[in-house]
Coordinates of N, CA, C and O in Angstrom, one line a residue:
N1 N 16.9 1.8 36.1 CA 15.5 1.8 35.9 C 15.0 0.6 36.8 O 15.6 -0.3 37.0
I2 N 13.9 0.9 37.5 CA 13.3 0.0 38.3 C 11.8 -0.5 37.8 O 11.0 0.5 37.4
S3 N 11.4 -1.7 37.4 CA 10.3 -1.9 36.7 C 9.5 -3.0 37.6 O 10.1 -3.9 37.6
A4 N 8.3 -2.8 37.6 CA 7.3 -4.0 38.2 C 6.1 -3.9 37.4 O 5.4 -3.0 37.1
S5 N 5.8 -5.2 36.9 CA 4.4 -5.3 36.3 C 3.5 -6.2 37.3 O 3.1 -5.7 38.3
N6 N 3.2 -7.2 37.0 CA 2.2 -8.3 37.7 C 2.9 -8.8 39.0 O 2.4 -9.3 40.0
A7 N 4.3 -8.8 38.9 CA 5.1 -9.3 40.0 C 5.2 -8.2 41.2 O 4.9 -7.2 40.9
K8 N 5.1 -8.8 42.3 CA 5.1 -7.9 43.4 C 6.5 -7.4 43.8 O 7.3 -8.5 43.9
L9 N 6.8 -6.2 44.1 CA 8.0 -5.6 44.5 C 8.0 -5.0 45.8 O 7.2 -4.2 46.0
T10 N 8.8 -5.5 46.9 CA 8.6 -5.1 48.0 C 9.9 -4.6 48.5 O 10.9 -5.4 48.3
V11 N 10.0 -3.6 49.1 CA 11.3 -3.1 49.4 C 11.2 -2.3 50.8 O 10.5 -1.5 51.1
R12 N 12.2 -2.8 51.7 CA 12.1 -2.3 53.1 C 13.0 -1.2 53.0 O 14.2 -1.6 53.0
G13 N 12.9 0.1 53.3 CA 13.6 1.0 53.5 C 13.5 2.0 52.2 O 12.2 2.0 51.8
N14 N 14.4 2.8 51.6 CA 14.2 3.8 50.7 C 14.7 3.1 49.4 O 15.3 2.4 49.2
I15 N 13.7 3.6 48.2 CA 14.1 3.3 47.1 C 14.5 4.9 46.3 O 13.9 5.7 46.5
S16 N 15.7 4.7 45.8 CA 16.2 5.7 45.1 C 16.6 5.7 43.8 O 17.2 4.6 43.3
S17 N 16.0 6.3 42.8 CA 16.4 6.3 41.5 C 16.8 7.5 40.6 O 15.9 8.5 40.9
S18 N 17.8 7.3 39.7 CA 18.0 8.7 38.7 C 17.4 8.5 37.5 O 17.2 9.3 36.7
G19 N 16.6 7.0 37.4 CA 16.0 6.9 36.1 C 14.5 6.7 36.5 O 14.0 7.6 37.2
N20 N 13.9 6.0 35.7 CA 12.3 5.9 35.6 C 11.9 4.8 36.7 O 12.8 3.9 36.7
I21 N 11.0 4.9 37.4 CA 10.1 3.9 38.1 C 9.0 3.8 37.4 O 8.1 4.9 37.3
T22 N 8.7 2.5 37.0 CA 7.6 2.1 36.3 C 6.8 1.1 36.9 O 7.2 0.3 37.2
A23 N 5.5 1.4 37.1 CA 4.6 0.3 37.6 C 3.2 0.1 36.8 O 2.8 1.0 36.5
S24 N 3.0 -1.0 36.4 CA 1.7 -1.3 35.8 C 0.5 -1.2 36.5 O -0.7 -1.3 36.1
Q25 N 0.7 -1.4 37.9 CA -0.4 -1.4 38.7 C -0.3 -0.3 40.0 O -0.4 0.9 39.3
K26 N -0.2 -0.6 41.2 CA -0.2 0.4 42.1 C 1.3 0.6 42.6 O 2.0 -0.4 42.5
I27 N 1.5 1.8 43.3 CA 2.6 2.0 44.0 C 2.2 2.2 45.2 O 1.5 3.1 45.5
I28 N 2.7 1.4 46.2 CA 2.2 1.6 47.5 C 3.3 2.1 48.3 O 4.4 1.4 48.4
S29 N 3.1 3.1 49.2 CA 4.3 3.4 50.2 C 3.4 3.7 51.6 O 2.6 4.1 51.7
Q30 N 4.3 3.0 52.4 CA 4.0 3.2 53.9 C 4.4 4.6 54.3 O 5.4 5.1 54.5
D31 N 3.4 5.4 54.8 CA 3.7 6.6 55.5 C 4.1 7.8 54.7 O 3.9 9.0 55.1
E32 N 5.1 7.8 53.7 CA 5.5 9.0 52.8 C 6.0 8.7 51.4 O 6.4 7.6 51.2
F33 N 5.6 9.8 50.6 CA 6.2 9.7 49.2 C 6.8 11.1 49.2 O 5.9 12.2 49.1
I34 N 8.0 11.1 48.5 CA 8.6 12.5 48.3 C 9.0 12.5 46.8 O 9.7 11.6 46.2
L35 N 8.5 13.6 46.1 CA 9.1 13.9 44.7 C 10.0 15.1 44.8 O 9.8 16.3 45.3
K36 N 11.3 14.8 44.3 CA 12.3 15.9 44.3 C 12.7 16.2 42.8 O 12.4 15.6 42.0
D37 N 13.2 17.4 42.6 CA 13.5 17.8 41.3 C 14.9 17.0 40.8 O 15.4 16.1 41.7
G38 N 15.3 17.0 39.6 CA 16.3 16.0 38.8 C 17.7 16.3 39.3 O 18.5 15.5 39.0
T39 N 17.9 17.1 40.0 CA 19.3 17.4 40.5 C 19.7 16.5 41.6 O 18.9 16.2 42.5
L40 N 21.0 16.0 41.7 CA 21.4 15.4 43.0 C 21.1 16.2 44.5 O 21.6 17.6 44.3
G41 N 20.6 15.9 45.1 CA 20.0 16.6 46.4 C 19.2 17.6 46.2 O 19.1 18.6 47.0
G42 N 18.3 17.5 45.2 CA 17.5 18.4 44.6 C 16.4 19.0 45.7 O 16.1 18.2 46.8
D43 N 15.8 20.0 45.2 CA 14.7 20.5 46.0 C 13.3 19.6 46.2 O 13.3 18.8 45.3
T44 N 13.0 19.6 47.2 CA 11.7 18.8 47.5 C 10.5 19.4 46.5 O 10.4 20.7 46.7
L45 N 9.7 18.9 45.8 CA 8.7 19.5 45.0 C 7.2 19.2 45.6 O 6.3 20.0 45.9
V46 N 7.0 17.8 46.0 CA 5.8 17.4 46.4 C 6.3 16.3 47.6 O 7.0 15.6 47.3
R47 N 5.6 16.3 48.7 CA 5.6 15.4 49.6 C 4.2 15.0 50.0 O 3.3 15.8 50.3
Q48 N 4.0 13.7 50.3 CA 2.5 12.9 50.6 C 3.0 12.1 51.7 O 3.8 11.3 51.7
Y49 N 2.5 12.2 52.9 CA 2.7 11.6 54.1 C 1.6 11.5 55.1 O 0.5 12.2 54.8
A50 N 1.8 10.6 56.1 CA 0.7 10.4 57.0 C 1.0 11.2 58.3 O 2.2 11.5 58.9
S51 N -0.2 11.5 58.9 CA 0.0 12.2 60.1 C -1.0 11.8 61.1 O -2.3 11.9 60.9
G52 N -0.9 10.8 61.8 CA -1.5 9.8 62.6 C -2.4 8.9 61.5 O -1.8 8.2 60.7
D53 N -3.8 9.0 61.4 CA -4.5 8.2 60.3 C -4.9 9.2 59.4 O -5.9 9.1 58.7
D54 N -4.4 10.5 59.1 CA -4.8 11.6 58.1 C -3.7 11.6 57.1 O -2.7 11.4 57.6
G55 N -4.3 11.9 56.0 CA -3.1 12.1 55.0 C -2.9 13.8 54.8 O -3.8 14.6 55.0
I56 N -1.7 14.1 54.4 CA -1.2 15.2 53.9 C -0.4 15.3 52.7 O 0.3 14.3 52.6
V57 N -0.6 16.3 51.8 CA 0.1 16.6 50.5 C 0.6 17.9 50.7 O -0.2 19.1 50.7
D58 N 1.8 18.0 50.7 CA 2.3 19.4 50.7 C 3.0 19.8 49.3 O 3.7 18.7 48.7
V59 N 2.8 20.8 48.7 CA 3.5 21.3 47.6 C 4.4 22.2 48.0 O 4.0 23.2 48.4
Y60 N 5.7 22.4 47.3 CA 6.9 23.0 47.8 C 7.2 24.1 46.7 O 6.9 23.9 45.6
Q61 N 7.9 25.2 47.3 CA 8.6 26.3 46.3 C 9.7 26.5 47.0 O 9.6 27.1 48.0
N62 N 10.9 26.3 46.3 CA 12.2 26.7 47.0 C 12.4 26.0 48.4 O 12.6 26.5 49.4
N63 N 12.0 24.8 48.5 CA 12.0 24.1 49.6 C 11.1 24.5 50.7 O 11.2 24.2 51.7
A64 N 10.3 25.4 50.5 CA 9.3 25.8 51.6 C 7.8 25.3 51.0 O 7.5 25.5 49.9
V65 N 7.0 24.9 51.8 CA 5.5 24.5 51.8 C 4.7 25.9 51.4 O 4.6 26.8 52.0
K66 N 4.3 25.7 50.2 CA 3.3 26.8 49.6 C 1.7 26.3 49.7 O 0.8 27.2 49.7
T67 N 1.6 25.1 49.5 CA 0.1 24.5 49.4 C 0.3 23.4 50.3 O 0.9 22.4 50.3
R68 N -0.6 23.4 51.1 CA -1.1 21.8 52.0 C -2.5 21.7 51.8 O -3.5 22.4 52.0
L69 N -2.8 20.1 51.6 CA -4.0 19.7 51.6 C -4.0 18.7 52.9 O -3.2 17.6 52.7
H70 N -4.7 18.9 53.7 CA -4.6 18.2 55.0 C -6.0 17.5 55.2 O -7.0 18.0 55.0
G71 N -6.0 16.1 55.5 CA -7.2 15.3 55.6 C -8.2 15.7 56.6 O -9.4 15.7 56.4
S72 N -7.9 16.2 57.8 CA -8.7 16.6 58.7 C -8.1 18.0 59.6 O -8.5 18.2 60.9
G73 N -7.1 18.5 58.9 CA -6.6 19.7 59.6 C -6.7 21.0 58.7 O -7.6 21.1 57.9
V74 N -5.6 21.9 58.8 CA -5.6 22.9 58.2 C -5.1 22.9 57.0 O -4.1 22.4 56.6
S75 N -5.9 23.2 55.9 CA -5.5 23.2 54.4 C -5.3 24.8 54.0 O -6.0 25.4 54.3
Y76 N -4.2 24.8 53.1 CA -4.0 26.3 52.7 C -3.3 26.4 51.3 O -2.6 25.4 51.0
F77 N -3.5 27.4 50.6 CA -2.8 28.0 49.4 C -2.1 29.1 49.6 O -2.6 30.1 49.9
Q78 N -0.7 29.4 49.4 CA -0.3 30.4 49.8 C 0.8 30.7 48.6 O 1.6 30.0 48.1
G79 N 0.6 32.0 48.0 CA 1.4 32.4 47.0 C 0.7 31.9 45.6 O 0.5 30.7 45.5
G80 N 0.2 33.0 45.1 CA -0.4 32.9 43.5 C -2.1 32.8 43.9 O -2.6 32.9 44.8
N81 N -2.6 32.8 42.6 CA -4.1 32.7 42.8 C -4.7 31.4 42.7 O -4.0 30.5 42.2
V82 N -5.9 31.3 43.2 CA -6.5 29.9 43.3 C -7.8 30.0 42.4 O -8.7 31.2 42.6
G83 N -8.1 29.2 41.5 CA -9.2 29.3 40.8 C -9.9 27.9 40.9 O -9.4 26.7 41.0
I84 N -11.6 28.3 41.1 CA -12.3 27.2 41.0 C -13.4 27.5 39.8 O -13.8 28.5 39.7
G85 N -13.3 26.4 38.8 CA -14.1 26.7 37.6 C -13.4 27.5 36.7 O -14.0 27.8 35.7
T86 N -12.3 27.7 36.8 CA -11.4 28.5 35.8 C -9.7 28.0 36.0 O -9.4 27.6 36.8
T87 N -9.3 27.9 34.6 CA -7.8 27.7 34.8 C -6.9 28.9 34.5 O -5.8 28.7 34.6
S88 N -7.5 30.1 34.8 CA -6.7 31.3 34.6 C -7.4 32.3 35.7 O -7.9 33.3 35.3
P89 N -7.2 32.0 37.0 CA -7.6 33.0 38.2 C -6.9 34.4 38.1 O -5.9 34.6 37.8
S90 N -7.9 35.4 38.1 CA -7.4 36.7 38.2 C -7.3 37.4 39.5 O -7.1 38.5 39.7
A91 N -7.7 36.4 40.4 CA -7.7 37.1 41.9 C -7.3 36.1 42.8 O -7.1 34.9 42.4
L92 N -6.8 36.4 44.0 CA -6.5 35.3 45.1 C -7.3 34.3 44.9 O -6.9 33.0 45.3
L93 N -8.6 34.4 45.1 CA -9.4 33.4 44.9 C -10.6 33.9 43.9 O -11.2 35.0 43.9
H94 N -10.6 33.1 42.6 CA -11.5 33.5 41.5 C -12.4 32.3 41.4 O -12.0 30.9 41.0
V95 N -13.7 32.4 41.6 CA -14.7 31.5 41.5 C -15.5 31.9 40.2 O -16.0 32.9 40.1
A96 N -15.6 30.9 39.1 CA -16.5 31.1 37.8 C -17.6 30.3 38.1 O -17.6 29.1 38.1
G97 N -18.7 31.0 38.4 CA -20.0 30.3 38.5 C -20.6 30.9 40.0 O -20.1 32.0 40.5
H98 N -21.8 30.5 40.4 CA -22.3 30.8 41.5 C -21.6 30.2 42.8 O -21.1 29.0 42.9
I99 N -21.7 30.9 43.9 CA -21.1 30.5 45.2 C -22.1 30.3 46.3 O -23.0 31.3 46.3
T100 N -22.4 29.3 46.8 CA -23.1 29.2 48.0 C -22.6 29.0 49.2 O -21.8 28.0 49.4
A101 N -22.7 30.0 50.3 CA -21.9 29.9 51.4 C -22.8 30.5 52.7 O -23.7 31.1 52.6
S102 N -22.2 30.2 53.8 CA -22.8 30.7 55.1 C -21.6 31.3 55.9 O -20.5 30.7 55.7
G103 N -22.0 32.3 56.7 CA -20.8 32.6 57.5 C -19.8 33.4 56.8 O -18.6 33.3 57.3
I104 N -20.0 34.1 55.9 CA -19.1 34.8 55.1 C -18.5 36.2 55.8 O -19.6 36.8 56.4
T105 N -17.1 36.4 56.2 CA -16.7 37.5 57.0 C -15.7 38.0 56.1 O -14.9 37.3 55.4
G106 N -15.5 39.2 56.3 CA -14.4 39.9 55.6 C -14.4 41.4 55.5 O -15.5 41.9 55.7
S107 N -13.4 42.2 55.0 CA -13.7 43.4 54.9 C -14.3 44.0 53.4 O -14.4 45.2 53.2
K108 N -14.2 43.0 52.5 CA -14.5 43.5 51.2 C -15.3 42.3 50.4 O -14.6 41.4 50.4
I109 N -16.3 42.5 49.8 CA -16.8 41.3 49.0 C -17.3 42.1 47.6 O -18.0 43.2 47.5
A110 N -16.5 41.7 46.8 CA -16.6 42.3 45.2 C -17.4 41.3 44.5 O -17.3 40.0 44.3
S111 N -18.2 41.8 43.8 CA -19.2 40.8 42.7 C -19.3 41.9 41.6 O -19.4 43.0 41.6
T112 N -19.3 41.2 40.3 CA -19.6 41.8 39.2 C -21.2 41.7 38.7 O -21.8 40.6 38.8
D113 N -22.0 42.8 38.7 CA -23.2 43.1 38.4 C -24.4 42.7 39.6 O -25.1 43.3 39.4
E114 N -24.3 41.9 40.5 CA -25.2 41.5 41.4 C -24.9 40.8 42.6 O -23.8 39.9 42.5
I115 N -25.4 41.2 43.7 CA -25.1 40.4 44.9 C -26.5 40.4 45.7 O -27.3 41.2 45.8
L116 N -26.9 38.9 46.0 CA -28.2 38.7 46.5 C -27.9 38.1 47.9 O -27.0 37.3 48.2
L117 N -28.9 38.4 49.0 CA -29.1 38.0 50.2 C -30.3 37.3 50.3 O -31.3 37.9 50.1
K118 N -30.3 35.8 50.5 CA -31.6 35.1 50.4 C -31.6 34.6 52.0 O -30.6 34.2 52.6
D119 N -32.9 34.3 52.4 CA -33.3 33.5 53.3 C -33.4 31.9 53.3 O -34.4 31.7 52.6
T120 N -32.5 31.1 53.5 CA -32.5 29.8 53.5 C -33.8 29.2 54.2 O -34.2 28.0 54.0
R121 N -34.2 29.6 55.4 CA -35.1 29.1 56.1 C -36.5 29.3 55.6 O -37.3 28.5 55.8
L122 N -36.9 30.1 54.6 CA -38.1 30.4 54.2 C -38.0 30.1 52.4 O -38.3 31.0 51.8
S123 N -37.5 28.8 52.2 CA -37.7 28.5 50.8 C -36.9 29.6 50.0 O -37.1 29.7 48.8
G124 N -35.7 30.1 50.6 CA -34.8 30.7 49.5 C -35.3 32.2 49.3 O -35.0 33.0 48.2
D125 N -36.3 32.8 49.9 CA -37.0 34.2 49.8 C -35.7 35.3 49.7 O -34.8 35.1 50.4
T126 N -35.8 36.0 48.7 CA -34.9 37.1 48.5 C -35.1 38.3 49.3 O -36.3 38.8 49.7
L127 N -33.9 38.5 50.1 CA -34.0 39.7 51.3 C -33.7 40.9 50.8 O -34.2 42.1 50.7
V128 N -32.2 41.0 50.3 CA -31.7 42.1 49.5 C -31.1 42.0 48.3 O -30.5 40.7 48.1
R129 N -31.1 42.7 47.5 CA -30.5 42.6 46.2 C -29.8 44.0 45.8 O -30.4 44.9 45.6
A130 N -28.4 43.8 45.6 CA -27.8 44.9 45.1 C -27.5 44.7 43.7 O -26.4 43.8 43.3
Y131 N -27.5 45.3 42.6 CA -27.3 45.3 41.2 C -27.0 46.5 40.4 O -27.1 47.4 40.9
A132 N -26.3 46.2 39.2 CA -26.1 47.0 38.2 C -27.3 47.4 37.3 O -27.9 46.4 36.9
S133 N -27.5 48.6 37.1 CA -28.5 49.1 36.0 C -28.0 49.8 35.2 O -27.7 51.2 35.5
G134 N -27.5 49.5 34.1 CA -26.4 50.3 33.0 C -25.2 50.6 33.9 O -24.7 49.4 34.5
D135 N -24.9 51.9 34.3 CA -23.6 52.3 35.0 C -24.1 52.7 36.3 O -23.2 53.4 36.9
D136 N -25.3 52.4 36.7 CA -25.9 52.8 37.9 C -26.2 51.7 39.1 O -26.5 50.3 38.6
G137 N -26.2 52.0 40.4 CA -26.2 50.8 41.2 C -27.7 50.9 41.9 O -28.4 52.3 41.9
I138 N -28.3 49.9 42.2 CA -29.8 50.0 42.7 C -29.6 48.8 43.8 O -28.9 47.8 43.9
I139 N -30.2 49.3 44.9 CA -30.4 48.3 46.1 C -31.7 48.0 46.5 O -32.5 49.1 46.4
D140 N -32.2 46.9 46.4 CA -33.7 46.6 46.5 C -33.7 45.8 48.1 O -33.1 44.9 48.1
V141 N -34.9 46.1 48.9 CA -35.1 45.4 50.1 C -36.4 44.8 49.9 O -37.2 45.6 49.6
Y142 N -36.6 43.3 50.1 CA -37.6 42.8 49.7 C -38.6 42.5 51.2 O -37.9 42.3 52.1
Q143 N -39.9 42.4 50.9 CA -40.9 41.8 52.0 C -41.7 40.8 51.0 O -42.3 41.1 50.1
N144 N -41.5 39.4 51.5 CA -42.4 38.3 50.9 C -42.0 38.1 49.4 O -43.0 38.2 48.7
N145 N -40.8 38.4 49.0 CA -40.5 38.3 47.6 C -40.8 39.4 46.7 O -40.8 39.5 45.3
A146 N -41.2 40.5 47.3 CA -41.5 41.8 46.4 C -40.8 43.1 47.1 O -40.5 43.2 48.2
V147 N -40.4 44.0 46.2 CA -39.4 45.1 46.5 C -40.4 45.9 47.2 O -41.5 46.3 46.8
K148 N -39.7 46.3 48.5 CA -40.5 47.2 49.4 C -39.9 48.6 49.5 O -40.6 49.5 49.4
N149 N -38.6 48.5 49.3 CA -37.8 49.7 49.3 C -36.7 49.7 48.2 O -36.1 48.5 48.0
R150 N -36.4 50.8 47.7 CA -35.3 50.9 46.6 C -34.5 52.4 46.9 O -35.0 53.2 47.1
I151 N -33.1 51.9 46.5 CA -32.3 53.0 46.5 C -31.7 52.8 45.2 O -31.1 52.0 45.0
N152 N -31.9 54.2 44.3 CA -31.3 54.0 43.2 C -30.4 54.9 42.7 O -30.6 56.1 43.2
G153 N -29.2 54.7 42.3 CA -28.1 55.6 42.2 C -28.4 56.9 41.1 O -27.8 57.8 41.3
N154 N -29.4 56.5 40.1 CA -29.6 57.7 39.3 C -31.0 57.3 38.8 O -31.4 57.6 37.5
G155 N -32.0 57.3 39.7 CA -33.4 57.1 39.5 C -34.3 57.1 40.5 O -33.9 57.9 41.6
V156 N -35.5 56.7 40.4 CA -36.5 56.8 41.5 C -36.2 55.9 42.5 O -35.9 54.7 42.5
S157 N -36.0 56.5 43.9 CA -35.7 55.8 45.1 C -37.1 55.9 45.9 O -37.9 56.9 45.9
Y158 N -37.5 54.6 46.4 CA -38.6 54.9 47.4 C -38.6 53.9 48.6 O -38.1 52.9 48.5
F159 N -39.5 54.2 49.5 CA -39.6 53.5 50.5 C -41.3 53.3 50.9 O -42.1 53.9 50.9
Q160 N -41.6 52.1 50.9 CA -43.2 51.6 50.9 C -43.5 51.0 52.2 O -42.8 49.9 52.5
G161 N -44.4 51.3 52.8 CA -44.8 50.7 54.2 C -43.9 51.0 55.2 O -42.6 51.2 55.0
G162 N -44.5 51.2 56.4 CA -43.7 51.6 57.5 C -43.3 53.1 57.6 O -43.5 53.9 56.7
N163 N -42.7 53.6 58.7 CA -42.2 55.0 58.8 C -40.9 55.1 58.4 O -40.0 54.1 58.8
V164 N -40.5 56.2 58.0 CA -39.2 56.6 57.5 C -38.7 57.6 58.6 O -39.4 59.0 58.6
G165 N -37.6 57.6 59.0 CA -36.9 58.6 59.9 C -35.7 59.1 59.4 O -34.6 58.3 58.8
I166 N -35.7 60.4 59.4 CA -34.2 61.1 59.1 C -33.9 61.8 60.3 O -34.6 62.8 60.9
G167 N -32.7 61.4 61.0 CA -32.3 61.9 62.3 C -32.9 61.3 63.6 O -32.6 62.0 64.5
T168 N -33.8 60.3 63.4 CA -34.3 59.6 64.5 C -34.4 58.1 64.1 O -34.5 57.7 63.1
E169 N -34.3 57.3 65.1 CA -34.3 55.8 65.1 C -35.8 55.2 65.2 O -36.0 54.2 65.0
N170 N -36.8 56.2 65.8 CA -38.1 55.9 66.0 C -38.9 56.8 65.4 O -39.8 57.5 66.1
P171 N -39.0 56.6 64.1 CA -40.1 57.6 63.5 C -41.5 57.1 63.9 O -42.0 56.1 63.9
T172 N -42.5 58.4 63.9 CA -43.8 58.0 64.3 C -44.7 58.2 63.1 O -45.9 58.1 63.3
R173 N -44.1 58.6 61.8 CA -45.1 59.1 60.7 C -44.3 58.5 59.7 O -43.2 58.0 59.7
T174 N -45.0 58.3 58.2 CA -44.3 58.0 57.1 C -43.2 58.6 56.8 O -42.3 58.0 56.4
L175 N -42.8 59.9 56.9 CA -41.6 60.6 57.0 C -41.3 61.5 58.2 O -42.2 62.5 58.4

């Protein structure tokens, strides 16, 4: 066992212990801190180290980096689900609560019950709302925060204002 309290312990080189290392204040390591499992020559579990003047924390699985938090570089989570606002994520990324984002790209966006598209330049005016109504879907398109066009999966659909074209991109009449 290695123990330090108010006294200062300075070691040049490596500290290796098969028992406990206890400190009542700070443990300071220059450039690197490695946590290995309890077996002799065991697998690396966590490595905290410096890259220039940036910090990096790597979490390992079977001696391969699975999660990296990089101070100013690429951070990633690989293998397993990631939860924000939940301790039991049910998808690769599971966010419990509202998301505010810009520049979302991807092949699939899934939401339960509602998706809103808002214009942040105009005090958050709603532009498009896709939502559930019972077991039917509804898409509303807004103008000045009022529904102008509605497509209803099992109800009344309508287009208000402007011309509607079927088979043409330049309609000259209301239909």
